[in-house]
mmCIF file of C-alpha atoms in Angstrom:
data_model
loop_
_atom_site.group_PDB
_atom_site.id
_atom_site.type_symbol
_atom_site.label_atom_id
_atom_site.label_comp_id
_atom_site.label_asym_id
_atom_site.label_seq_id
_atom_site.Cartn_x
_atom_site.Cartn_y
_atom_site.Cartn_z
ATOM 1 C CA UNK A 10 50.768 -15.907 -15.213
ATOM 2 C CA UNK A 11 48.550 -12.678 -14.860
ATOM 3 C CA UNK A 12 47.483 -11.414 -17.823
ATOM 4 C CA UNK A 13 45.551 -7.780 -18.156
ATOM 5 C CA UNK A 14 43.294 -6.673 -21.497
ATOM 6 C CA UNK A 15 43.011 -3.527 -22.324
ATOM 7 C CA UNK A 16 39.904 -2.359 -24.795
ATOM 8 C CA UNK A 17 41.333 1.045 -26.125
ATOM 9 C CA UNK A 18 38.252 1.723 -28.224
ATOM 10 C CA UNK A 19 35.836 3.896 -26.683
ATOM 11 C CA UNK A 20 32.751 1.935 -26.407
ATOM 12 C CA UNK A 21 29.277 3.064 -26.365
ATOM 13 C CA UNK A 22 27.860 -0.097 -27.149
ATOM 14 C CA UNK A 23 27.909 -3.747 -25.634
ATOM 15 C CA UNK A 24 29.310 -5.662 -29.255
ATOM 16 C CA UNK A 25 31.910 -5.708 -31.485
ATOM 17 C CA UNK A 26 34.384 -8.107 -32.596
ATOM 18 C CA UNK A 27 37.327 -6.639 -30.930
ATOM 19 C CA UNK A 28 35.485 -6.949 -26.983
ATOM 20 C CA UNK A 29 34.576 -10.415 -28.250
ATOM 21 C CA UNK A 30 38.104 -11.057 -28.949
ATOM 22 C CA UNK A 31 39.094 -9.450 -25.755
ATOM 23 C CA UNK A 32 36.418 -11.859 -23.707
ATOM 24 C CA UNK A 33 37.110 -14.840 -25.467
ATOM 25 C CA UNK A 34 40.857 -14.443 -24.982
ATOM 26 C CA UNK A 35 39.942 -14.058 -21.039
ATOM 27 C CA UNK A 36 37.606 -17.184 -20.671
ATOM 28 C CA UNK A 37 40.403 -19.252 -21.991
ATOM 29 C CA UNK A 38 43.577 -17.889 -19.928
ATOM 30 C CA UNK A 39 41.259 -18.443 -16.853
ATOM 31 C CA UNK A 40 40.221 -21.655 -18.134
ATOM 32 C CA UNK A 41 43.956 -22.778 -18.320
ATOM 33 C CA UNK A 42 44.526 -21.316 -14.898
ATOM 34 C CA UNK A 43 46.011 -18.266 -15.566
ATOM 35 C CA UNK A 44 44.793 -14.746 -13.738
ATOM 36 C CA UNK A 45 43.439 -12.499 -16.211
ATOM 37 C CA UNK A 46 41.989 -9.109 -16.167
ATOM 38 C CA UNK A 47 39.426 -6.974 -18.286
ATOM 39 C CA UNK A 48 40.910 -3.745 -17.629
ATOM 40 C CA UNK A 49 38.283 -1.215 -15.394
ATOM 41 C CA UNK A 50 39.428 2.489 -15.646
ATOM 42 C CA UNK A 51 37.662 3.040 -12.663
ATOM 43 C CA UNK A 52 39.279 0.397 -10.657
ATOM 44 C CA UNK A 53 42.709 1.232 -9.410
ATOM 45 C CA UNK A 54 44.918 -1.043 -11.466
ATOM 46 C CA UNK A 55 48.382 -2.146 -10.526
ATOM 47 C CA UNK A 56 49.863 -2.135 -13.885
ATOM 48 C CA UNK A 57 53.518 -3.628 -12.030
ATOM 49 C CA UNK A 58 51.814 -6.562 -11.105
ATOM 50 C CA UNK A 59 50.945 -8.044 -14.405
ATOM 51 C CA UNK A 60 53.074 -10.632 -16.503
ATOM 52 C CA UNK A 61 51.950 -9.342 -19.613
ATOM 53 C CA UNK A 62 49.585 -6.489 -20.554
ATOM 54 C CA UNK A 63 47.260 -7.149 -23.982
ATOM 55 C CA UNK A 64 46.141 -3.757 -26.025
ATOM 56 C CA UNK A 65 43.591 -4.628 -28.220
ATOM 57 C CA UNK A 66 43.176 -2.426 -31.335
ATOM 58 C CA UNK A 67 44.065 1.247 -32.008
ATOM 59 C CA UNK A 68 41.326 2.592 -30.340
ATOM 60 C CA UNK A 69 40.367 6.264 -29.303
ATOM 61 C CA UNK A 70 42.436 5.685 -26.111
ATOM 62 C CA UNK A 71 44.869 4.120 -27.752
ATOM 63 C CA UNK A 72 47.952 7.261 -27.920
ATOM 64 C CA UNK A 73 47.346 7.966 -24.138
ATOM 65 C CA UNK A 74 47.207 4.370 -23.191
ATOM 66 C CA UNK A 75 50.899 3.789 -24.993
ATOM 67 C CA UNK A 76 52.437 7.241 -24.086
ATOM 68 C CA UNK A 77 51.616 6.037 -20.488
ATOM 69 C CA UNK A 78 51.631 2.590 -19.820
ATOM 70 C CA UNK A 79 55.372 1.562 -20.556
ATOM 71 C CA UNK A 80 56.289 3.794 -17.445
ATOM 72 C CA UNK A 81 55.038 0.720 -15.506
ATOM 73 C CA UNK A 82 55.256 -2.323 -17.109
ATOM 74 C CA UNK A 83 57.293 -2.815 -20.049
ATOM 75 C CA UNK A 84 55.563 -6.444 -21.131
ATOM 76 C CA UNK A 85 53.107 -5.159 -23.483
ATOM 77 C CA UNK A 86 51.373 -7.073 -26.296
ATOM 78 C CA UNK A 87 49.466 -5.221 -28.923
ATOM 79 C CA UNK A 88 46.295 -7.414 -30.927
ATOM 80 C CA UNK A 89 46.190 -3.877 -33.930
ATOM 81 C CA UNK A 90 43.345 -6.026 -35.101
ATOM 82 C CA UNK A 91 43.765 -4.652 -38.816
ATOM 83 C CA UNK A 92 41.353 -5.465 -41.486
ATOM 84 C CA UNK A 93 43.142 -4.354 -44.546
ATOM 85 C CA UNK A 94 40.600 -1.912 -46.737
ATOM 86 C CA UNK A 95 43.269 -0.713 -48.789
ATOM 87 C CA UNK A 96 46.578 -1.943 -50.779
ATOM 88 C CA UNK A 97 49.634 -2.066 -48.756
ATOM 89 C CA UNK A 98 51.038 1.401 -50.689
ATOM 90 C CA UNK A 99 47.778 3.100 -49.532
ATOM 91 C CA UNK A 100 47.997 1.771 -45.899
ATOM 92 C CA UNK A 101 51.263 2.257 -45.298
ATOM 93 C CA UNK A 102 50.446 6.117 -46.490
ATOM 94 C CA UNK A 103 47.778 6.517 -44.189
ATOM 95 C CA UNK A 104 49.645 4.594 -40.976
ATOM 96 C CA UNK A 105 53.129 5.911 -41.720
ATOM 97 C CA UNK A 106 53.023 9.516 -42.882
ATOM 98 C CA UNK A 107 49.415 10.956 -42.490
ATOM 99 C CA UNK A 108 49.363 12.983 -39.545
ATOM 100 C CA UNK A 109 52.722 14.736 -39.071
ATOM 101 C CA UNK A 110 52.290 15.226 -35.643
ATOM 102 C CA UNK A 111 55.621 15.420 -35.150
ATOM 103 C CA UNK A 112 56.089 18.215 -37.563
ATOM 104 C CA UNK A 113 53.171 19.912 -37.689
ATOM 105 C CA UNK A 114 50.908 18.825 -34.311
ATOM 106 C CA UNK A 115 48.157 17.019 -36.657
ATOM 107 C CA UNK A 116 46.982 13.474 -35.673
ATOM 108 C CA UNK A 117 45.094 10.434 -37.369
ATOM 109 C CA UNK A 118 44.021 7.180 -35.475
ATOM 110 C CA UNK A 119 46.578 5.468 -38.068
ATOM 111 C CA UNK A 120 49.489 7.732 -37.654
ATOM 112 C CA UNK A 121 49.261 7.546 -33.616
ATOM 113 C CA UNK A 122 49.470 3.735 -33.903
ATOM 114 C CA UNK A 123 52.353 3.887 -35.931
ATOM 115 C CA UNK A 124 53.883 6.753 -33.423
ATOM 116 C CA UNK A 125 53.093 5.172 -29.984
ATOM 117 C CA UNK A 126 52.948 1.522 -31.195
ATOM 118 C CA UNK A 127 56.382 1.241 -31.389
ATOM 119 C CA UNK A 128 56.100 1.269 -27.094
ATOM 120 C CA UNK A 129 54.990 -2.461 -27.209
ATOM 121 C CA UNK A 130 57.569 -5.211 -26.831
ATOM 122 C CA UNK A 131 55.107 -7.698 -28.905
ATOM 123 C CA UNK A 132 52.573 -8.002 -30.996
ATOM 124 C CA UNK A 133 49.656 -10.594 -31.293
ATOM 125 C CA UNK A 134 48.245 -10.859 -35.157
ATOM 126 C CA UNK A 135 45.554 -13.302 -36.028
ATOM 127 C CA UNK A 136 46.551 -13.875 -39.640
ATOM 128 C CA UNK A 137 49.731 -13.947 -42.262
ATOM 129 C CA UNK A 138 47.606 -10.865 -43.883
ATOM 130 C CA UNK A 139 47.553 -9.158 -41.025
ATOM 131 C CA UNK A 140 51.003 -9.655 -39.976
ATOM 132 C CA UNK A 141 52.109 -8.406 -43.367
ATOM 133 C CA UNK A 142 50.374 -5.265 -43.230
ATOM 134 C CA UNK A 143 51.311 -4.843 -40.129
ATOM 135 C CA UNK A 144 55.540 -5.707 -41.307
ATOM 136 C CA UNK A 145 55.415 -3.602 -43.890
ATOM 137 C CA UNK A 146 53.535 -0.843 -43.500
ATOM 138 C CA UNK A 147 54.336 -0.041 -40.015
ATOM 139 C CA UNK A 148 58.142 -0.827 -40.074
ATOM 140 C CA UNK A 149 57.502 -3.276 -37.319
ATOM 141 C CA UNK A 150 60.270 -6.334 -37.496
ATOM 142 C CA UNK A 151 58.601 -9.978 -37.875
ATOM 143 C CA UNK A 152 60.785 -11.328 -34.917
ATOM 144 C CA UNK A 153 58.452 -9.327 -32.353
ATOM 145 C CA UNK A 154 54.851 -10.055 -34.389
ATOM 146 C CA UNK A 155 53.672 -13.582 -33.800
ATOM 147 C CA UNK A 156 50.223 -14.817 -34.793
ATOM 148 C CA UNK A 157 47.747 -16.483 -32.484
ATOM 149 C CA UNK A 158 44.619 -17.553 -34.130
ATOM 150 C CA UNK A 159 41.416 -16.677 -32.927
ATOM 151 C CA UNK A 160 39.370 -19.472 -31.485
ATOM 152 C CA UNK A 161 35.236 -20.066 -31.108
ATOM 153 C CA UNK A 162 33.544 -18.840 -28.454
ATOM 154 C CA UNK A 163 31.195 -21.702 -28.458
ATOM 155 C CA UNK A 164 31.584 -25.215 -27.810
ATOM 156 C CA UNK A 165 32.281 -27.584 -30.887
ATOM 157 C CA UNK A 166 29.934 -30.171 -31.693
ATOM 158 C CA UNK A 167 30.720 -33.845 -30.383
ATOM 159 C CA UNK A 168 28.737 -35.420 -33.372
ATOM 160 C CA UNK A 169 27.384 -34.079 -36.584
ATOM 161 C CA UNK A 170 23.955 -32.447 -35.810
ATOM 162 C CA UNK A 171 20.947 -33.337 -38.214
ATOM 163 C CA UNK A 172 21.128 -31.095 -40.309
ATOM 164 C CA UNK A 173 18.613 -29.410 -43.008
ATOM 165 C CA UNK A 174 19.087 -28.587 -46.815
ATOM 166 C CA UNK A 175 19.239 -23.895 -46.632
ATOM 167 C CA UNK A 176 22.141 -21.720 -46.672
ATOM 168 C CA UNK A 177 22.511 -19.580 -43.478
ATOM 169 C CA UNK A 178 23.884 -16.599 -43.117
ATOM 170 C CA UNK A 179 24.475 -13.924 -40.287
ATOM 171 C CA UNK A 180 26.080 -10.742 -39.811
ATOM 172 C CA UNK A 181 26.022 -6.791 -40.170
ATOM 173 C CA UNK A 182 23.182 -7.019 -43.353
ATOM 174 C CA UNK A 183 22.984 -3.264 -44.083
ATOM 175 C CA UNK A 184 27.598 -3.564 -43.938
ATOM 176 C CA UNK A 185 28.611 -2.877 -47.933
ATOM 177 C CA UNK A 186 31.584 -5.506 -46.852
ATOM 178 C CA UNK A 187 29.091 -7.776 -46.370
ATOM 179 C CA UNK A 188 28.048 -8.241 -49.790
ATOM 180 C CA UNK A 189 24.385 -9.516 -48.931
ATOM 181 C CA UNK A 190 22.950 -8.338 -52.194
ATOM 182 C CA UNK A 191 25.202 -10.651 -54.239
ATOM 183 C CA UNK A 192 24.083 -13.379 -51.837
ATOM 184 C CA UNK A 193 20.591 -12.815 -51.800
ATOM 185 C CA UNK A 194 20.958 -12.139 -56.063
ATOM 186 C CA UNK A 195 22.694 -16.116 -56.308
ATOM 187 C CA UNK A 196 19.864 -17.597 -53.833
ATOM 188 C CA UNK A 197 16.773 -16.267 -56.427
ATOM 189 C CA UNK A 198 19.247 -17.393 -59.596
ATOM 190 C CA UNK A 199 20.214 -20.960 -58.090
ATOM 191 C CA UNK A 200 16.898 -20.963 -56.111
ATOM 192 C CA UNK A 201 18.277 -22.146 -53.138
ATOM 193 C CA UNK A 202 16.895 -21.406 -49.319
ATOM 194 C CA UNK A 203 18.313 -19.129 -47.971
ATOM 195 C CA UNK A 204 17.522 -18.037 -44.340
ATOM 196 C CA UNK A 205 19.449 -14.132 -42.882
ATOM 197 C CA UNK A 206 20.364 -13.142 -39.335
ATOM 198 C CA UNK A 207 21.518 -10.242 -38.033
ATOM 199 C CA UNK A 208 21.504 -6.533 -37.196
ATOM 200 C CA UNK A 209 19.086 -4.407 -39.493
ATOM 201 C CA UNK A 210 19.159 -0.447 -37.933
ATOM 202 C CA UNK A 211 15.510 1.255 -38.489
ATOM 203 C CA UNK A 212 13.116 1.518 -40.877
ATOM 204 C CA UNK A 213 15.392 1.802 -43.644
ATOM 205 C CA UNK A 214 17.417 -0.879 -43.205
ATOM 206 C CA UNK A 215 14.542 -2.882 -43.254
ATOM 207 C CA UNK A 216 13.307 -1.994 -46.143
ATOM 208 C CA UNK A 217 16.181 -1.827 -47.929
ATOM 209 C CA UNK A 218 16.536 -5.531 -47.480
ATOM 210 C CA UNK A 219 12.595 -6.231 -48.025
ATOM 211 C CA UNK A 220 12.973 -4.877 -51.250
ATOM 212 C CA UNK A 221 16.128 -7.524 -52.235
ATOM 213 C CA UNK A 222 14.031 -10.385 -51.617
ATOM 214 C CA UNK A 223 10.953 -8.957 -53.025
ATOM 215 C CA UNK A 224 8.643 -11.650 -53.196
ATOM 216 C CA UNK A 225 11.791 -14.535 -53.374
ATOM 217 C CA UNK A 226 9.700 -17.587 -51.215
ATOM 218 C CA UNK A 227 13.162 -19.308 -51.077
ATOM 219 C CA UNK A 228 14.585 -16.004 -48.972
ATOM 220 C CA UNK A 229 14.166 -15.383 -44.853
ATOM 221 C CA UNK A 230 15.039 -12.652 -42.949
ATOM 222 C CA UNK A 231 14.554 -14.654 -39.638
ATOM 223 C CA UNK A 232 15.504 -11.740 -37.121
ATOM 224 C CA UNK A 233 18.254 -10.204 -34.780
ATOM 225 C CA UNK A 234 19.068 -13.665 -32.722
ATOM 226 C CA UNK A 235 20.130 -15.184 -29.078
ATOM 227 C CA UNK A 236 23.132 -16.980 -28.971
ATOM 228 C CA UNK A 237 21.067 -19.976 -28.218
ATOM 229 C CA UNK A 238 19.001 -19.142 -31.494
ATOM 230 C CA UNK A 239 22.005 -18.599 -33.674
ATOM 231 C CA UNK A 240 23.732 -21.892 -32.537
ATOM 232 C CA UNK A 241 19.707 -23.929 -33.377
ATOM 233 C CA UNK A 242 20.870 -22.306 -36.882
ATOM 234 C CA UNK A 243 24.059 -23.153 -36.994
ATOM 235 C CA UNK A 244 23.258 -26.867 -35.765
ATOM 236 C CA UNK A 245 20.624 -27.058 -39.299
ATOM 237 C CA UNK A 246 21.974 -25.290 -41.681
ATOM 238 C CA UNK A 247 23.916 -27.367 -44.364
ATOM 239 C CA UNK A 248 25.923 -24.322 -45.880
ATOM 240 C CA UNK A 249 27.407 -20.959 -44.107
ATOM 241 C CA UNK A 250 27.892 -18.441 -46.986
ATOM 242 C CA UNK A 251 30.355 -15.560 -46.330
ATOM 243 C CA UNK A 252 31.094 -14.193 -49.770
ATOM 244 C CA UNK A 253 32.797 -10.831 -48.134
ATOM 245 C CA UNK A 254 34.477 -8.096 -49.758
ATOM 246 C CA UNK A 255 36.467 -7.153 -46.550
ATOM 247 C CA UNK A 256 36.456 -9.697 -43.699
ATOM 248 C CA UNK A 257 39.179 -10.049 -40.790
ATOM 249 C CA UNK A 258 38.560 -13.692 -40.028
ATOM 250 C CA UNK A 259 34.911 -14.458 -40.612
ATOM 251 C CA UNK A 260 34.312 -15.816 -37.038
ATOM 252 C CA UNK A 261 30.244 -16.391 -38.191
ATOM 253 C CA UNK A 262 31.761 -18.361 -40.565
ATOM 254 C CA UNK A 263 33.586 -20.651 -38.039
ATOM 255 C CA UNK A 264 31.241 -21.021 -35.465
ATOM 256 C CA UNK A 265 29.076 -22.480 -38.339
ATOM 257 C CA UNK A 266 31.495 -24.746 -38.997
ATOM 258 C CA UNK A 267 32.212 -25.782 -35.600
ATOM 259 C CA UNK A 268 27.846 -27.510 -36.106
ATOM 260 C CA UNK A 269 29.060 -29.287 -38.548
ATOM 261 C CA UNK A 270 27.993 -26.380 -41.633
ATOM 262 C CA UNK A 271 29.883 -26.721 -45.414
ATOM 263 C CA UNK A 272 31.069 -23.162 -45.486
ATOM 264 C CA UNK A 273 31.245 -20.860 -48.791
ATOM 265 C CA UNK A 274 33.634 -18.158 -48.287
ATOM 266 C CA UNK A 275 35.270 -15.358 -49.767
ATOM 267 C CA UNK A 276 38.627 -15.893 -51.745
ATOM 268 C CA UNK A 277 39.587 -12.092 -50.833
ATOM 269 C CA UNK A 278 41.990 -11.581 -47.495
ATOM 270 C CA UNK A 279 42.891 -13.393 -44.737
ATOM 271 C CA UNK A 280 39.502 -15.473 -44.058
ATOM 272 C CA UNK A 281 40.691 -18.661 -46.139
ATOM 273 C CA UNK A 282 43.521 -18.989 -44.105
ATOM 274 C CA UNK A 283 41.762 -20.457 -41.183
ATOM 275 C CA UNK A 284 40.784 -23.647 -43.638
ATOM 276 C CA UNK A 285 43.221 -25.432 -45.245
ATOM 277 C CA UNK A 286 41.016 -26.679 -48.030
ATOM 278 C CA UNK A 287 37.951 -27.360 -45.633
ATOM 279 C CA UNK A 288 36.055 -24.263 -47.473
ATOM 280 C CA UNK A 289 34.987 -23.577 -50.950
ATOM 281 C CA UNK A 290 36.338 -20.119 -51.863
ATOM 282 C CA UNK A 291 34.602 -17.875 -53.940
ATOM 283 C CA UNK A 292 35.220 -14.490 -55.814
ATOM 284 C CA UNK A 293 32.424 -12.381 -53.694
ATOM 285 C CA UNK A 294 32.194 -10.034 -56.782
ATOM 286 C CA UNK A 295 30.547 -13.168 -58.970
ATOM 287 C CA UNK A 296 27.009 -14.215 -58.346
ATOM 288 C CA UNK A 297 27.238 -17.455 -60.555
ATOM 289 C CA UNK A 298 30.358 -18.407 -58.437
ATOM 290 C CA UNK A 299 28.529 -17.956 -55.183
ATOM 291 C CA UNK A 300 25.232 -19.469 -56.341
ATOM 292 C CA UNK A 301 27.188 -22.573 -57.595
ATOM 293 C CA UNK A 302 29.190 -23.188 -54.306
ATOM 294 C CA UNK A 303 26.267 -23.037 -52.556
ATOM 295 C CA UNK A 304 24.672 -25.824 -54.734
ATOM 296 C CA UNK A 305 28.040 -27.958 -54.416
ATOM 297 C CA UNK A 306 28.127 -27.612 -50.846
ATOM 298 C CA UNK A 307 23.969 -28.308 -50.432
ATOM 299 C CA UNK A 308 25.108 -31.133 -52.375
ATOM 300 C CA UNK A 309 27.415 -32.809 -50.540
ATOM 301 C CA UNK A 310 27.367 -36.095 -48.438
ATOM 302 C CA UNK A 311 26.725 -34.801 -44.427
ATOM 303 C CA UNK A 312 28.617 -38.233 -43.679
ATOM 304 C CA UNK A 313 32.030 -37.679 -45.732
ATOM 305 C CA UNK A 314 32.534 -34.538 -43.828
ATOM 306 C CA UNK A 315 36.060 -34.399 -40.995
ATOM 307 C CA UNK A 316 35.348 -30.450 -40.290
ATOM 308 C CA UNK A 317 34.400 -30.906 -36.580
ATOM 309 C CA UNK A 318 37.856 -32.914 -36.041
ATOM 310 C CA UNK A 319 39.578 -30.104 -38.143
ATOM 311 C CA UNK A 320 37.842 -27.541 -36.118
ATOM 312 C CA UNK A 321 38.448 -29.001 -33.017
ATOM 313 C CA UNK A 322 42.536 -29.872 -33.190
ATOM 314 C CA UNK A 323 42.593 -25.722 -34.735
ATOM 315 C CA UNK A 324 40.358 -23.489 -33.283
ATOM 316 C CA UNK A 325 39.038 -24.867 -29.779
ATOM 317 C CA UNK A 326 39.247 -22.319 -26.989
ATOM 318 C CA UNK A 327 41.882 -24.213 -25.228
ATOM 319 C CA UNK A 328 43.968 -24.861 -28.294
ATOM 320 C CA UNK A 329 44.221 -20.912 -29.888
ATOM 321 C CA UNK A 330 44.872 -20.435 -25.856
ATOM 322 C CA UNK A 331 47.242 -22.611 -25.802
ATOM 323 C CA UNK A 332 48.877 -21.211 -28.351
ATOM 324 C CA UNK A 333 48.710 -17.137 -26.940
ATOM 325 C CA UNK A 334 50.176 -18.397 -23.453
ATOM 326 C CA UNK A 335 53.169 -19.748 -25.222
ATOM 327 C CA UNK A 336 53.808 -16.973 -26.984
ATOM 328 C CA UNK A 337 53.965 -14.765 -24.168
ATOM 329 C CA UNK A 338 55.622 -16.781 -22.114
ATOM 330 C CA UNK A 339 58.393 -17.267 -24.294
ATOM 331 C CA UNK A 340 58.891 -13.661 -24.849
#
């Protein structure tokens, strides 16, 4: 098959979830041995040449890319990667009926999905959640959605790496949805070690999370990190915590797992259903039920753990591949 990706958010900077979603899905089509494309709008594409065509996300480009596109090649997949913020009332508001362009000429990035979506033949969803949302709110029939989870950009660990007794966690800090103050509040109650990663923006930022740990000896902020550093992390650390408000899958949470981490994550959304038991979920809202997950999963036996075979028959790169080429190719 040849496969083409398509970004349609307009991207001024190198990261983001949906570009990693968009890479990883690449590495493995060519590793199966499959052609694939990461769409150039410079280069001169031959959109009639493609087996399939993969939009990824409702993006600023995303009305001009769908008014457009089905003129010359009919076989396209939409990945709306929607993290639901709202109930399924307010979102299908907001997707289905704010905007009235067609009445009244006035747009929203939600409306024009539901408008020019509707162009795709498929769509690609990573979770049940989604897929609902995406059902219901948008009118779109389940025979056309089909859900291909997302797999680990990094290799999974052959053995179970030595590991050492402090919670890790990495992400956004300075994100609300992150919900690092609860985190850092059940680390000084349950004084357990906790070591941070991640983006901090300016001065601010900084401080802002200096002055959560105060003087907490059991808290780390150890920096913005290297893949290479931020798999050393993930090989020692004996618990991931991801106690989000608002999460889409929580891939931090299993590449951590994938070294062999316990992982404490949030009960809200469509995170816990990537785990099928091999999580402890928590209400992200409760400190005390954070802070004594944490000390469950510090406390557990390294040696009774099965989470690299469970992470390896679900979420490899060849598997959730796997899984994306047969969908397409049987639609």
């Amino acid at each position: 098959m040849k496969i083409a990706i398509i970004n349609s958010n307009l991207a001024l900077e190198a990261g983001g979830g949906v570009r990693m979603q968009g890479i990883m899905w690449h590495d493995g089509i060519v590793r199966l041995g499959h052609e694939c494309d990461l769409i150039n709008f410079w280069d001169e594409n031959n959109w009639g040449n493609y087996d399939w065509i993969i939009v990824l996300a409702y993006g600023e480009m995303f009305p001009n890319i769908m008014r457009q596109l089905p003129k010359f090649n009919p076989n396209i997949a939409i990945a709306p990667i929607i993290d639901p913020r709202w109930s399924k009332n307010v979102f299908k508001f907001f997707f289905k009926y704010w905007g009235f362009k067609k009445h009244f000429g006035l747009s929203s990035q939600y409306h024009d999905f539901y408008l020019y979506g509707r162009n795709a033949k498929i769509y690609l969803t990573r979770s049940n959640l989604e897929t609902e949302f995406l059902s219901d709110g948008c009118d779109v029939s389940l025979d056309i959605i089909h859900k291909v989870p997302l797999s680990l950009r990094f290799n999974i660990a052959d053995e179970m790496p030595e590991k050492e007794n402090f919670c890790f966690h990495c992400s956004r800090l300075r994100a609300a949805n992150k919900n690092v103050e609860r985190l850092i509040s059940a680390a000084k109650k349950y004084h357990f070690k906790l070591k941070l990663a991640g983006t901090l923006n300016g001065e601010n930022e900084k401080q802002w999370l200096s002055s959560l740990i105060e003087n907490a000896d059991n808290i780390e902020y150890v920096g913005m990190l290297s893949d290479e550093q931020l798999i050393s992390y993930y090989r020692r650390a004996k618990v991931f915590a991801l106690p989000s408000l608002v999460e889409g899958v929580g891939m931090v949470a299993l590449e951590a797992a994938a070294y062999g981490a316990e992982v404490v994550l949030t009960n809200i959304g469509a995170p816990k259903e990537y785990w099928d038991g091999h999580a402890e979920l928590v209400n992200p809202y409760d400190v005390d039920d954070i802070g004594n997950a944490v000390v469950k999963c510090l406390n557990k036996k390294t040696e009774d753990s099965d989470i690299l075979e469970f992470m390896k028959a679900h979420y490899s790169l060849e598997a959730c591949t796997h899984r994306l080429i047969e969908v397409l190719k049987n639609n």
